[in-house]
Amino acid sequence: MDPMAIVERQAQQTDSRILWLVLDGLGDVPREGDAETPLSAAVTPNLDRLAREGCCGRFDPVGPGITPGSGPGHLGLFGYDPSEYEIGRGVLSAVGIDFPLQRGDVAARFNFCTVDEQGRIVDRRAGRLPTAENQRLVAILREIRLAEGIQLFVETESEHRGVLVLRGEGLGHRVGDTDPQRVGVEPHQAAALDEASQRTATQVRAFVAQARRLLAREERANMLLLRGFDTLPAIPSMSARFRLRPVCIATYPMYRGLARLVGMAVPPAPKRLADLPAALEQVWGAHDFFFVHIKYTDKAGEDGDFTGKLKIIEEVDALLPALLGPGFEVVVVTADHSTPWSFKAHSWHPVPALVWAPGRVFRDQVMTFSELACIAGGLGRQPLRFLIAEALAAAGKLAKFGA
Amino acid sequence: MDPMAIVERQAQQTDSRILWLVLDGLGDVPREGDAETPLSAAVTPNLDRLAREGCCGRFDPVGPGITPGSGPGHLGLFGYDPSEYEIGRGVLSAVGIDFPLQRGDVAARFNFCTVDEQGRIVDRRAGRLPTAENQRLVAILREIRLAEGIQLFVETESEHRGVLVLRGEGLGHRVGDTDPQRVGVEPHQAAALDEASQRTATQVRAFVAQARRLLAREERANMLLLRGFDTLPAIPSMSARFRLRPVCIATYPMYRGLARLVGMAVPPAPKRLADLPAALEQVWGAHDFFFVHIKYTDKAGEDGDFTGKLKIIEEVDALLPALLGPGFEVVVVTADHSTPWSFKAHSWHPVPALVWAPGRVFRDQVMTFSELACIAGGLGRQPLRFLIAEALAAAGKLAKFGA
């Protein structure tokens, strides 16, 4: 049996509270010369205290060698097997703009593009048109009407990118991309990939035909390309699986959406780091699992900015005493994946993690919070989805298994 | 989903090259007194440099506590679950003498033995007769003719050991051993263990009856015992699974055969260690995964020869600069299993491994390549079949998973 199935069986509700602090893309690799990472070089007295008093380790978001996107990374973080629940590009985009996707909706990503007089694609991104332009065109496309009973949503993402959502009875989601991923050819016709998606494909073709007429006079964005048709996966909630009452404090829509997928409450969140403690206090009464998401570590990693990443880590460290103010029984600090500054991209390297719960976790000999120090940690190296089991146990939320 | 299923899905072909250097039976246990192993005591500046610049760890060939034969050990090495693909004794013997086994062939191991006048076994190995004797008798047995459409192959292995192969339509491989594994009794009649193997059992009985007549006048080898009937398992190739173009540089037929089972190219290989670099260069252009197999570490372990094992490790170390000459992006050094010199046999202890890929792998604090040093390595302790995932990732051969 999968170990997480036993965790689900033994989970019990208690009053203890878990802070689940995620520094997106935190993991890194030692740089040439001094072998430092942003985390090891940062001055982090508070994180180091938690590491010293707690138990550390390293966790693989998906599996050895696998570089996760944000979806799989967060599924792992929340205790789900990322290979079991796939979140398609269309759904992730909808979720990423905070669109309130419902069960059965079919979502796709679209690009505005430029086609020539023969209808052949000459620019797949319509010159990366400004977001304001995108919004103007989306307002036009919203006039499109489809068959009786089919609701249409057209939403701006940013620049040339947008999201299309169809809502109605009997809409399968297995529709092929219209985006051929190259120029010099016409877009594909939307094709149903199974019988249940025939109606969807018909409606998508109708949408594209009307869109083309409405955009015909545009200079750059005179057509659009669709890809990543998908529907919400049926993911059991964290409260059903672990008897938690989880809440998400995240600024970026993508992570708010991912939290919603697993049934978290998602109240409005502050833009500034300094306002996080107040946001936590506001939801204190009704929850026992507090997912706090910090995006900026990942952004600095993607920008190849060692010092920037280090500085954000130090800012979060300085904020910790206030964050811990209300008094959590268990504190977890970790990441959804590594984003080494030298890669400027996500990577497969395991993420460092600490679990703090005085008198409850095995206090190992790790004295600072860093990727290297965590190698010697008591949690060892495990799949990321098991981390929540360590936290639930530390919080007294897992009953004894067997007599 | 099994992590390796995701690895297969994300695998992509690139130009980067992986050296997969296997020192057979390398792993050992610290000896009484100075706690040295042949690997830790050997002077290995080149392996130590790779360990220092790379990432180390320990890998379980099959699972905790399980001592693998050469088949399972190498399946793990090549990224396969050894418990999923069983290679029977007959197939391993055929493969081990470089017999070109085809899909559907049924292979069995045989021993020449001595029976008394009542047909009871008195010596299961016919006094370990010389290989030349074996070859003379095999030439006689090749005169045996079976039913129309059944091809028979009788091959010498060494001493009293040989291989029988039947080829033809409708030959199931589930036939019981004729070897009762003890003396004082008659050999078993070959019995079909399922309906599909009835024809095979009939042919085997016919073969044994004729063999007995042909061998009747022999003093020692006047009968034979069969065991380990099996057929080639349907193993997907490494190129299908990982999009690799693998090649095997191994001298011993067993390892060449195992490499063939997973679809490697198997060109002729040199007998002397010193000729390995030239052999690598010859196949450089057409491949991106270079499995180089060194047998002598295992032999020294089996002989209980600490110093001998140490010396071979030093020889390989001295050869490394030449081996690395062509310039690999990723270098892996490891073993298929441990063969502690004090055991004189394979053992279950995890094998040490290093993955070298500058700027790509997590550079841990392991400064020398030894079983003990690898305990603190960044790769941790993992199933051996995951090692290839670490190497593929380091080589840029695994695409990001999920959006």
Tab-separated table of C-alpha atoms in Angstrom, chain B:
chain	number	residue	atom	x	y	z
B	1	MET	CA	3.045	6.094	-10.892
B	2	ASP	CA	6.507	4.628	-10.651
B	3	PRO	CA	9.128	7.399	-10.825
B	4	MET	CA	10.817	5.628	-13.734
B	5	ALA	CA	7.590	5.827	-15.763
B	6	ILE	CA	7.848	9.614	-15.539
B	7	VAL	CA	11.525	9.455	-16.446
B	8	GLU	CA	10.574	7.501	-19.587
B	9	ARG	CA	7.933	10.053	-20.494
B	10	GLN	CA	10.242	13.028	-20.069
B	11	ALA	CA	13.310	11.499	-21.730
B	12	GLN	CA	14.612	13.399	-24.740
B	13	GLN	CA	17.520	12.761	-27.055
B	14	THR	CA	20.424	15.215	-26.886
B	15	ASP	CA	24.043	15.225	-28.021
B	16	SER	CA	25.468	14.956	-24.494
B	17	ARG	CA	27.348	11.773	-23.649
B	18	ILE	CA	27.293	9.650	-20.508
B	19	LEU	CA	30.117	7.343	-19.428
B	20	TRP	CA	28.691	4.529	-17.300
B	21	LEU	CA	31.730	2.901	-15.719
B	22	VAL	CA	30.927	-0.251	-13.764
B	23	LEU	CA	33.451	-1.920	-11.514
B	24	ASP	CA	31.762	-5.275	-10.962
B	25	GLY	CA	31.360	-6.138	-7.275
B	26	LEU	CA	33.141	-2.921	-6.249
B	27	GLY	CA	31.262	-2.425	-2.972
B	28	ASP	CA	32.860	-3.847	0.141
B	29	VAL	CA	32.646	-3.633	3.953
B	30	PRO	CA	35.262	-2.150	6.314
B	31	ARG	CA	37.717	-4.709	7.639
B	32	GLU	CA	38.505	-5.319	11.289
B	33	GLY	CA	41.221	-3.090	12.698
B	34	ASP	CA	41.690	-0.218	10.284
B	35	ALA	CA	38.163	-0.150	8.851
B	36	GLU	CA	39.534	0.050	5.326
B	37	THR	CA	37.893	-1.382	2.225
B	38	PRO	CA	39.812	-2.082	-0.997
B	39	LEU	CA	38.253	1.095	-2.422
B	40	SER	CA	39.058	3.303	0.580
B	41	ALA	CA	42.608	1.973	0.908
B	42	ALA	CA	43.399	2.226	-2.804
B	43	VAL	CA	45.238	5.336	-4.011
B	44	THR	CA	42.726	6.803	-6.464
B	45	PRO	CA	43.456	10.454	-7.249
B	46	ASN	CA	41.262	10.436	-10.354
B	47	LEU	CA	38.212	8.813	-8.795
B	48	ASP	CA	38.624	11.129	-5.805
B	49	ARG	CA	38.643	14.165	-8.092
B	50	LEU	CA	35.416	13.016	-9.761
B	51	ALA	CA	33.861	12.429	-6.325
B	52	ARG	CA	35.022	15.840	-5.085
B	53	GLU	CA	33.678	17.656	-8.113
B	54	GLY	CA	30.543	15.520	-8.381
B	55	CYS	CA	27.780	14.158	-6.234
B	56	CYS	CA	27.968	10.818	-4.416
B	57	GLY	CA	25.607	8.350	-2.834
B	58	ARG	CA	24.776	4.701	-2.293
B	59	PHE	CA	22.407	2.551	-4.266
B	60	ASP	CA	20.606	-0.694	-3.512
B	61	PRO	CA	20.765	-2.970	-6.562
B	62	VAL	CA	17.445	-4.702	-5.806
B	63	GLY	CA	16.243	-3.652	-2.373
B	64	PRO	CA	17.374	-3.592	1.257
B	65	GLY	CA	18.947	-6.879	2.286
B	66	ILE	CA	18.739	-8.458	-1.149
B	67	THR	CA	21.891	-10.002	-2.602
B	68	PRO	CA	21.607	-9.824	-6.385
B	69	GLY	CA	22.970	-12.146	-9.015
B	70	SER	CA	24.603	-10.552	-12.034
B	71	GLY	CA	21.297	-10.400	-13.919
B	72	PRO	CA	19.307	-8.368	-11.376
B	73	GLY	CA	22.366	-6.250	-10.540
B	74	HIS	CA	22.777	-5.163	-14.146
B	75	LEU	CA	19.057	-4.653	-14.713
B	76	GLY	CA	19.134	-2.202	-11.801
B	77	LEU	CA	22.205	-0.527	-13.264
B	78	PHE	CA	20.441	-0.007	-16.583
B	79	GLY	CA	17.356	1.531	-14.937
B	80	TYR	CA	15.119	-1.574	-14.846
B	81	ASP	CA	13.256	-2.989	-11.876
B	82	PRO	CA	15.008	-6.326	-11.316
B	83	SER	CA	11.881	-7.765	-9.724
B	84	GLU	CA	9.839	-6.985	-12.837
B	85	TYR	CA	12.047	-8.722	-15.376
B	86	GLU	CA	13.301	-12.075	-14.267
B	87	ILE	CA	16.040	-13.649	-16.285
B	88	GLY	CA	16.008	-17.401	-15.724
B	89	ARG	CA	19.133	-19.459	-15.233
B	90	GLY	CA	18.860	-21.015	-18.700
B	91	VAL	CA	18.629	-17.654	-20.429
B	92	LEU	CA	21.434	-16.216	-18.327
B	93	SER	CA	23.656	-19.167	-19.220
B	94	ALA	CA	22.867	-18.809	-22.927
B	95	VAL	CA	23.477	-15.080	-22.746
B	96	GLY	CA	26.626	-15.784	-20.732
B	97	ILE	CA	28.221	-17.764	-23.571
B	98	ASP	CA	27.191	-15.148	-26.123
B	99	PHE	CA	24.616	-17.500	-27.678
B	100	PRO	CA	22.399	-15.454	-30.030
B	101	LEU	CA	19.130	-16.312	-28.278
B	102	GLN	CA	15.970	-15.390	-30.205
B	103	ARG	CA	12.557	-14.439	-28.893
B	104	GLY	CA	10.647	-17.687	-28.232
B	105	ASP	CA	13.720	-19.897	-27.788
B	106	VAL	CA	13.643	-22.111	-24.705
B	107	ALA	CA	16.980	-22.358	-22.916
B	108	ALA	CA	18.112	-24.552	-20.035
B	109	ARG	CA	21.312	-25.047	-18.149
B	110	PHE	CA	22.673	-28.611	-18.017
B	111	ASN	CA	25.275	-30.481	-16.020
B	112	PHE	CA	26.960	-33.629	-17.195
B	113	CYS	CA	26.596	-36.109	-14.314
B	114	THR	CA	27.418	-39.698	-13.383
B	115	VAL	CA	24.676	-42.301	-12.796
B	116	ASP	CA	25.069	-45.883	-11.583
B	117	GLU	CA	23.692	-48.990	-13.282
B	118	GLN	CA	20.263	-48.413	-11.786
B	119	GLY	CA	20.280	-44.918	-13.230
B	120	ARG	CA	20.713	-43.240	-9.830
B	121	ILE	CA	22.863	-40.121	-9.643
B	122	VAL	CA	26.213	-40.665	-7.930
B	123	ASP	CA	27.957	-37.406	-8.939
B	124	ARG	CA	25.931	-34.350	-10.017
B	125	ARG	CA	29.000	-32.800	-11.714
B	126	ALA	CA	30.629	-35.849	-13.283
B	127	GLY	CA	33.821	-35.131	-11.360
B	128	ARG	CA	33.909	-31.589	-12.732
B	129	LEU	CA	35.151	-32.916	-16.019
B	130	PRO	CA	37.580	-30.803	-18.075
B	131	THR	CA	36.081	-28.324	-20.544
B	132	ALA	CA	37.751	-30.165	-23.453
B	133	GLU	CA	35.880	-33.334	-22.451
B	134	ASN	CA	32.670	-31.303	-22.294
B	135	GLN	CA	33.301	-30.057	-25.845
B	136	ARG	CA	33.889	-33.582	-27.137
B	137	LEU	CA	30.609	-34.813	-25.609
B	138	VAL	CA	28.667	-31.778	-26.845
B	139	ALA	CA	29.801	-32.586	-30.394
B	140	ILE	CA	28.253	-36.030	-29.945
B	141	LEU	CA	24.986	-34.666	-28.518
B	142	ARG	CA	24.605	-32.326	-31.480
B	143	GLU	CA	23.784	-35.389	-33.593
B	144	ILE	CA	20.479	-35.742	-31.784
B	145	ARG	CA	17.438	-34.986	-33.947
B	146	LEU	CA	14.089	-33.917	-32.507
B	147	ALA	CA	10.639	-33.556	-34.067
B	148	GLU	CA	10.172	-31.871	-37.444
B	149	GLY	CA	10.508	-28.100	-37.100
B	150	ILE	CA	12.398	-28.145	-33.793
B	151	GLN	CA	15.970	-26.907	-33.916
B	152	LEU	CA	18.329	-28.098	-31.202
B	153	PHE	CA	21.441	-26.320	-29.936
B	154	VAL	CA	23.827	-27.908	-27.445
B	155	GLU	CA	26.602	-25.637	-26.180
B	156	THR	CA	29.548	-25.985	-23.838
B	157	GLU	CA	29.715	-23.549	-20.968
B	158	SER	CA	32.723	-24.828	-18.985
B	159	GLU	CA	33.759	-27.941	-17.032
B	160	HIS	CA	30.558	-29.986	-16.478
B	161	ARG	CA	28.232	-27.128	-17.476
B	162	GLY	CA	26.420	-26.601	-20.743
B	163	VAL	CA	23.411	-24.961	-22.328
B	164	LEU	CA	20.517	-26.531	-24.226
B	165	VAL	CA	18.363	-24.417	-26.533
B	166	LEU	CA	15.207	-25.491	-28.374
B	167	ARG	CA	13.852	-23.364	-31.199
B	168	GLY	CA	10.532	-23.815	-32.968
B	169	GLU	CA	6.845	-22.946	-32.999
B	170	GLY	CA	4.692	-23.390	-29.897
B	171	LEU	CA	7.371	-24.126	-27.352
B	172	GLY	CA	6.277	-22.995	-23.901
B	173	HIS	CA	9.096	-22.556	-21.399
B	174	ARG	CA	7.431	-23.799	-18.218
B	175	VAL	CA	9.211	-27.132	-17.849
B	176	GLY	CA	10.346	-28.545	-14.509
B	177	ASP	CA	13.990	-29.283	-13.722
B	178	THR	CA	15.205	-32.834	-14.299
B	179	ASP	CA	17.959	-32.147	-11.764
B	180	PRO	CA	16.725	-33.382	-8.336
B	181	GLN	CA	19.642	-31.458	-6.715
B	182	ARG	CA	20.754	-34.576	-4.789
B	183	VAL	CA	22.447	-37.921	-5.328
B	184	GLY	CA	21.089	-41.415	-4.770
B	185	VAL	CA	17.950	-40.871	-6.849
B	186	GLU	CA	17.144	-40.968	-10.551
B	187	PRO	CA	16.827	-37.717	-12.507
B	188	HIS	CA	13.259	-36.398	-12.795
B	189	GLN	CA	11.377	-36.835	-16.041
B	190	ALA	CA	10.975	-33.460	-17.767
B	191	ALA	CA	7.418	-32.356	-16.909
B	192	ALA	CA	5.341	-29.585	-18.448
B	193	LEU	CA	4.201	-27.099	-15.805
B	194	ASP	CA	1.501	-25.675	-18.047
B	195	GLU	CA	-0.475	-26.707	-21.117
B	196	ALA	CA	1.560	-24.508	-23.466
B	197	SER	CA	4.750	-26.320	-22.499
B	198	GLN	CA	3.589	-29.892	-23.259
B	199	ARG	CA	5.382	-29.964	-26.586
B	200	THR	CA	8.603	-28.668	-25.055
B	201	ALA	CA	8.534	-31.300	-22.302
B	202	THR	CA	8.007	-34.074	-24.859
B	203	GLN	CA	10.992	-32.870	-26.892
B	204	VAL	CA	13.165	-32.531	-23.792
B	205	ARG	CA	12.334	-36.122	-22.779
B	206	ALA	CA	13.247	-37.258	-26.294
B	207	PHE	CA	16.517	-35.342	-26.077
B	208	VAL	CA	17.385	-36.847	-22.685
B	209	ALA	CA	16.587	-40.396	-23.826
B	210	GLN	CA	18.834	-40.072	-26.879
B	211	ALA	CA	21.557	-38.361	-24.859
B	212	ARG	CA	21.545	-41.205	-22.375
B	213	ARG	CA	22.057	-43.741	-25.152
B	214	LEU	CA	24.855	-41.697	-26.747
B	215	LEU	CA	26.630	-41.221	-23.397
B	216	ALA	CA	26.083	-44.771	-22.101
B	217	ARG	CA	29.704	-45.879	-22.587
B	218	GLU	CA	31.229	-42.785	-20.969
B	219	GLU	CA	32.996	-43.444	-17.688
B	220	ARG	CA	32.050	-40.263	-15.842
B	221	ALA	CA	29.695	-38.142	-17.926
B	222	ASN	CA	27.149	-40.835	-18.728
B	223	MET	CA	24.051	-38.696	-18.214
B	224	LEU	CA	22.918	-35.068	-17.906
B	225	LEU	CA	20.677	-32.999	-15.642
B	226	LEU	CA	18.646	-30.008	-16.830
B	227	ARG	CA	17.415	-27.007	-14.893
B	228	GLY	CA	16.272	-23.404	-15.234
B	229	PHE	CA	14.116	-23.684	-18.373
B	230	ASP	CA	13.281	-20.185	-19.486
B	231	THR	CA	12.756	-17.893	-22.449
B	232	LEU	CA	13.897	-14.365	-23.237
B	233	PRO	CA	11.837	-11.858	-21.264
B	234	ALA	CA	10.230	-9.063	-23.280
B	235	ILE	CA	12.342	-6.192	-22.016
B	236	PRO	CA	11.794	-2.775	-23.608
B	237	SER	CA	15.077	-1.374	-24.886
B	238	MET	CA	16.985	1.494	-23.283
B	239	SER	CA	16.535	3.427	-26.483
B	240	ALA	CA	12.748	2.973	-26.363
B	241	ARG	CA	12.614	3.873	-22.681
B	242	PHE	CA	15.224	6.614	-22.378
B	243	ARG	CA	15.888	7.644	-25.997
B	244	LEU	CA	19.506	6.685	-25.519
B	245	ARG	CA	21.848	5.182	-28.109
B	246	PRO	CA	23.711	2.857	-25.755
B	247	VAL	CA	26.831	0.813	-26.404
B	248	CYS	CA	28.507	-1.835	-24.269
B	249	ILE	CA	32.258	-2.222	-23.909
B	250	ALA	CA	32.620	-5.456	-21.945
B	251	THR	CA	34.928	-8.400	-22.323
B	252	TYR	CA	32.951	-11.055	-20.472
B	253	PRO	CA	30.150	-12.685	-22.468
B	254	MET	CA	27.648	-12.547	-19.589
B	255	TYR	CA	27.701	-8.756	-19.470
B	256	ARG	CA	27.684	-8.445	-23.236
B	257	GLY	CA	24.589	-10.641	-23.234
B	258	LEU	CA	22.883	-8.610	-20.514
B	259	ALA	CA	23.618	-5.439	-22.467
B	260	ARG	CA	22.102	-7.040	-25.578
B	261	LEU	CA	18.937	-7.852	-23.601
B	262	VAL	CA	18.312	-4.115	-23.103
B	263	GLY	CA	19.147	-3.267	-26.701
B	264	MET	CA	22.720	-2.034	-26.455
B	265	ALA	CA	25.092	-2.219	-29.365
B	266	VAL	CA	27.783	-4.741	-28.446
B	267	PRO	CA	30.902	-4.371	-30.574
B	268	PRO	CA	33.955	-6.586	-30.005
B	269	ALA	CA	35.768	-5.547	-26.837
B	270	PRO	CA	39.434	-5.634	-25.881
B	271	LYS	CA	40.758	-8.120	-23.319
B	272	ARG	CA	43.221	-5.690	-21.736
B	273	LEU	CA	42.194	-2.717	-19.583
B	274	ALA	CA	44.741	-0.557	-21.371
B	275	ASP	CA	42.871	-0.969	-24.646
B	276	LEU	CA	39.549	0.346	-23.305
B	277	PRO	CA	40.133	4.017	-24.227
B	278	ALA	CA	40.779	3.082	-27.855
B	279	ALA	CA	37.655	0.904	-27.856
B	280	LEU	CA	35.614	3.842	-26.566
B	281	GLU	CA	36.971	6.146	-29.231
B	282	GLN	CA	36.000	3.718	-31.971
B	283	VAL	CA	32.303	3.871	-31.038
B	284	TRP	CA	32.298	7.527	-30.007
B	285	GLY	CA	30.392	8.886	-32.977
B	286	ALA	CA	27.279	6.751	-32.914
B	287	HIS	CA	26.405	6.647	-29.209
B	288	ASP	CA	25.559	8.740	-26.171
B	289	PHE	CA	25.597	6.113	-23.386
B	290	PHE	CA	28.815	4.164	-22.910
B	291	PHE	CA	28.592	1.192	-20.557
B	292	VAL	CA	32.114	0.079	-19.691
B	293	HIS	CA	32.312	-3.076	-17.606
B	294	ILE	CA	35.332	-4.087	-15.508
B	295	LYS	CA	35.077	-7.666	-14.261
B	296	TYR	CA	38.256	-8.052	-12.220
B	297	THR	CA	37.106	-6.276	-9.051
B	298	ASP	CA	34.399	-8.906	-8.633
B	299	LYS	CA	36.822	-11.759	-9.288
B	300	ALA	CA	39.219	-10.462	-6.630
B	301	GLY	CA	36.298	-10.156	-4.220
B	302	GLU	CA	35.206	-13.728	-4.964
B	303	ASP	CA	38.791	-14.847	-4.368
B	304	GLY	CA	38.866	-13.121	-0.962
B	305	ASP	CA	41.792	-11.026	-2.179
B	306	PHE	CA	41.814	-7.582	-0.504
B	307	THR	CA	45.072	-6.493	-2.114
B	308	GLY	CA	44.129	-7.845	-5.506
B	309	LYS	CA	40.874	-5.922	-5.464
B	310	LEU	CA	42.678	-2.767	-4.332
B	311	LYS	CA	45.231	-3.101	-7.140
B	312	ILE	CA	42.595	-3.422	-9.839
B	313	ILE	CA	40.840	-0.336	-8.515
B	314	GLU	CA	44.160	1.527	-8.717
B	315	GLU	CA	44.673	0.282	-12.277
B	316	VAL	CA	41.261	1.548	-13.301
B	317	ASP	CA	41.966	4.849	-11.580
B	318	ALA	CA	45.219	5.221	-13.501
B	319	LEU	CA	43.331	4.520	-16.706
B	320	LEU	CA	40.662	7.169	-16.015
B	321	PRO	CA	42.331	10.187	-17.650
B	322	ALA	CA	42.571	8.231	-20.903
B	323	LEU	CA	38.998	6.923	-20.548
B	324	LEU	CA	37.706	10.460	-20.004
B	325	GLY	CA	39.771	11.692	-22.926
B	326	PRO	CA	36.975	12.121	-25.466
B	327	GLY	CA	35.111	14.466	-23.084
B	328	PHE	CA	31.900	13.188	-21.529
B	329	GLU	CA	29.280	15.583	-20.196
B	330	VAL	CA	28.379	13.098	-17.449
B	331	VAL	CA	30.474	10.392	-15.799
B	332	VAL	CA	29.005	7.758	-13.495
B	333	VAL	CA	31.170	5.293	-11.593
B	334	THR	CA	29.472	2.531	-9.648
B	335	ALA	CA	28.914	-1.231	-9.367
B	336	ASP	CA	26.234	-3.826	-10.039
B	337	HIS	CA	26.500	-5.187	-6.495
B	338	SER	CA	28.963	-5.526	-3.637
B	339	THR	CA	31.376	-8.466	-3.456
B	340	PRO	CA	33.107	-8.026	-0.085
B	341	TRP	CA	36.474	-9.822	-0.102
B	342	SER	CA	35.681	-11.159	3.376
B	343	PHE	CA	32.468	-12.753	2.013
B	344	LYS	CA	34.083	-14.206	-1.130
B	345	ALA	CA	30.619	-13.767	-2.612
B	346	HIS	CA	28.063	-11.203	-3.748
B	347	SER	CA	26.334	-9.331	-0.907
B	348	TRP	CA	23.357	-7.071	-0.307
B	349	HIS	CA	25.292	-3.958	0.746
B	350	PRO	CA	24.451	-0.825	-1.244
B	351	VAL	CA	27.042	0.118	-3.835
B	352	PRO	CA	28.918	3.431	-3.825
B	353	ALA	CA	28.268	5.705	-6.783
B	354	LEU	CA	29.430	9.045	-8.085
B	355	VAL	CA	27.821	11.266	-10.698
B	356	TRP	CA	30.142	13.869	-12.185
B	357	ALA	CA	28.722	16.681	-14.314
B	358	PRO	CA	30.258	20.092	-13.588
B	359	GLY	CA	27.734	22.851	-12.931
B	360	ARG	CA	24.852	20.374	-13.212
B	361	VAL	CA	24.932	18.089	-10.180
B	362	PHE	CA	24.831	19.241	-6.569
B	363	ARG	CA	28.471	19.370	-5.496
B	364	ASP	CA	28.395	17.799	-2.046
B	365	GLN	CA	31.182	17.606	0.545
B	366	VAL	CA	32.401	14.114	-0.353
B	367	MET	CA	36.142	14.421	-0.936
B	368	THR	CA	37.115	10.826	-1.730
B	369	PHE	CA	35.383	7.931	-3.445
B	370	SER	CA	34.704	5.233	-0.859
B	371	GLU	CA	31.750	3.351	0.581
B	372	LEU	CA	32.039	5.309	3.844
B	373	ALA	CA	32.423	8.752	2.239
B	374	CYS	CA	29.414	8.104	0.020
B	375	ILE	CA	27.160	7.846	3.091
B	376	ALA	CA	27.364	11.650	3.374
B	377	GLY	CA	26.760	12.174	-0.337
B	378	GLY	CA	24.077	14.302	-1.884
B	379	LEU	CA	22.501	11.432	-3.787
B	380	GLY	CA	21.559	9.772	-0.508
B	381	ARG	CA	20.558	6.119	-0.560
B	382	GLN	CA	18.296	5.100	-3.412
B	383	PRO	CA	17.290	2.069	-5.450
B	384	LEU	CA	19.970	1.459	-8.081
B	385	ARG	CA	17.477	1.739	-10.932
B	386	PHE	CA	17.035	5.452	-10.094
B	387	LEU	CA	20.730	6.195	-10.686
B	388	ILE	CA	20.173	6.536	-14.420
B	389	ALA	CA	17.539	9.226	-13.725
B	390	GLU	CA	20.159	11.295	-11.905
B	391	ALA	CA	22.517	10.876	-14.856
B	392	LEU	CA	19.892	11.654	-17.508
B	393	ALA	CA	18.928	14.838	-15.644
B	394	ALA	CA	22.564	15.898	-15.335
B	395	ALA	CA	22.973	15.254	-19.082
B	396	GLY	CA	19.992	17.486	-19.917
B	397	LYS	CA	18.090	14.485	-21.218
B	398	LEU	CA	14.921	14.921	-19.102
B	399	ALA	CA	12.354	17.564	-20.041
B	400	LYS	CA	10.396	19.478	-17.391
B	401	PHE	CA	7.380	17.599	-16.043
B	402	GLY	CA	4.076	19.482	-16.039
B	403	ALA	CA	3.340	23.165	-16.477
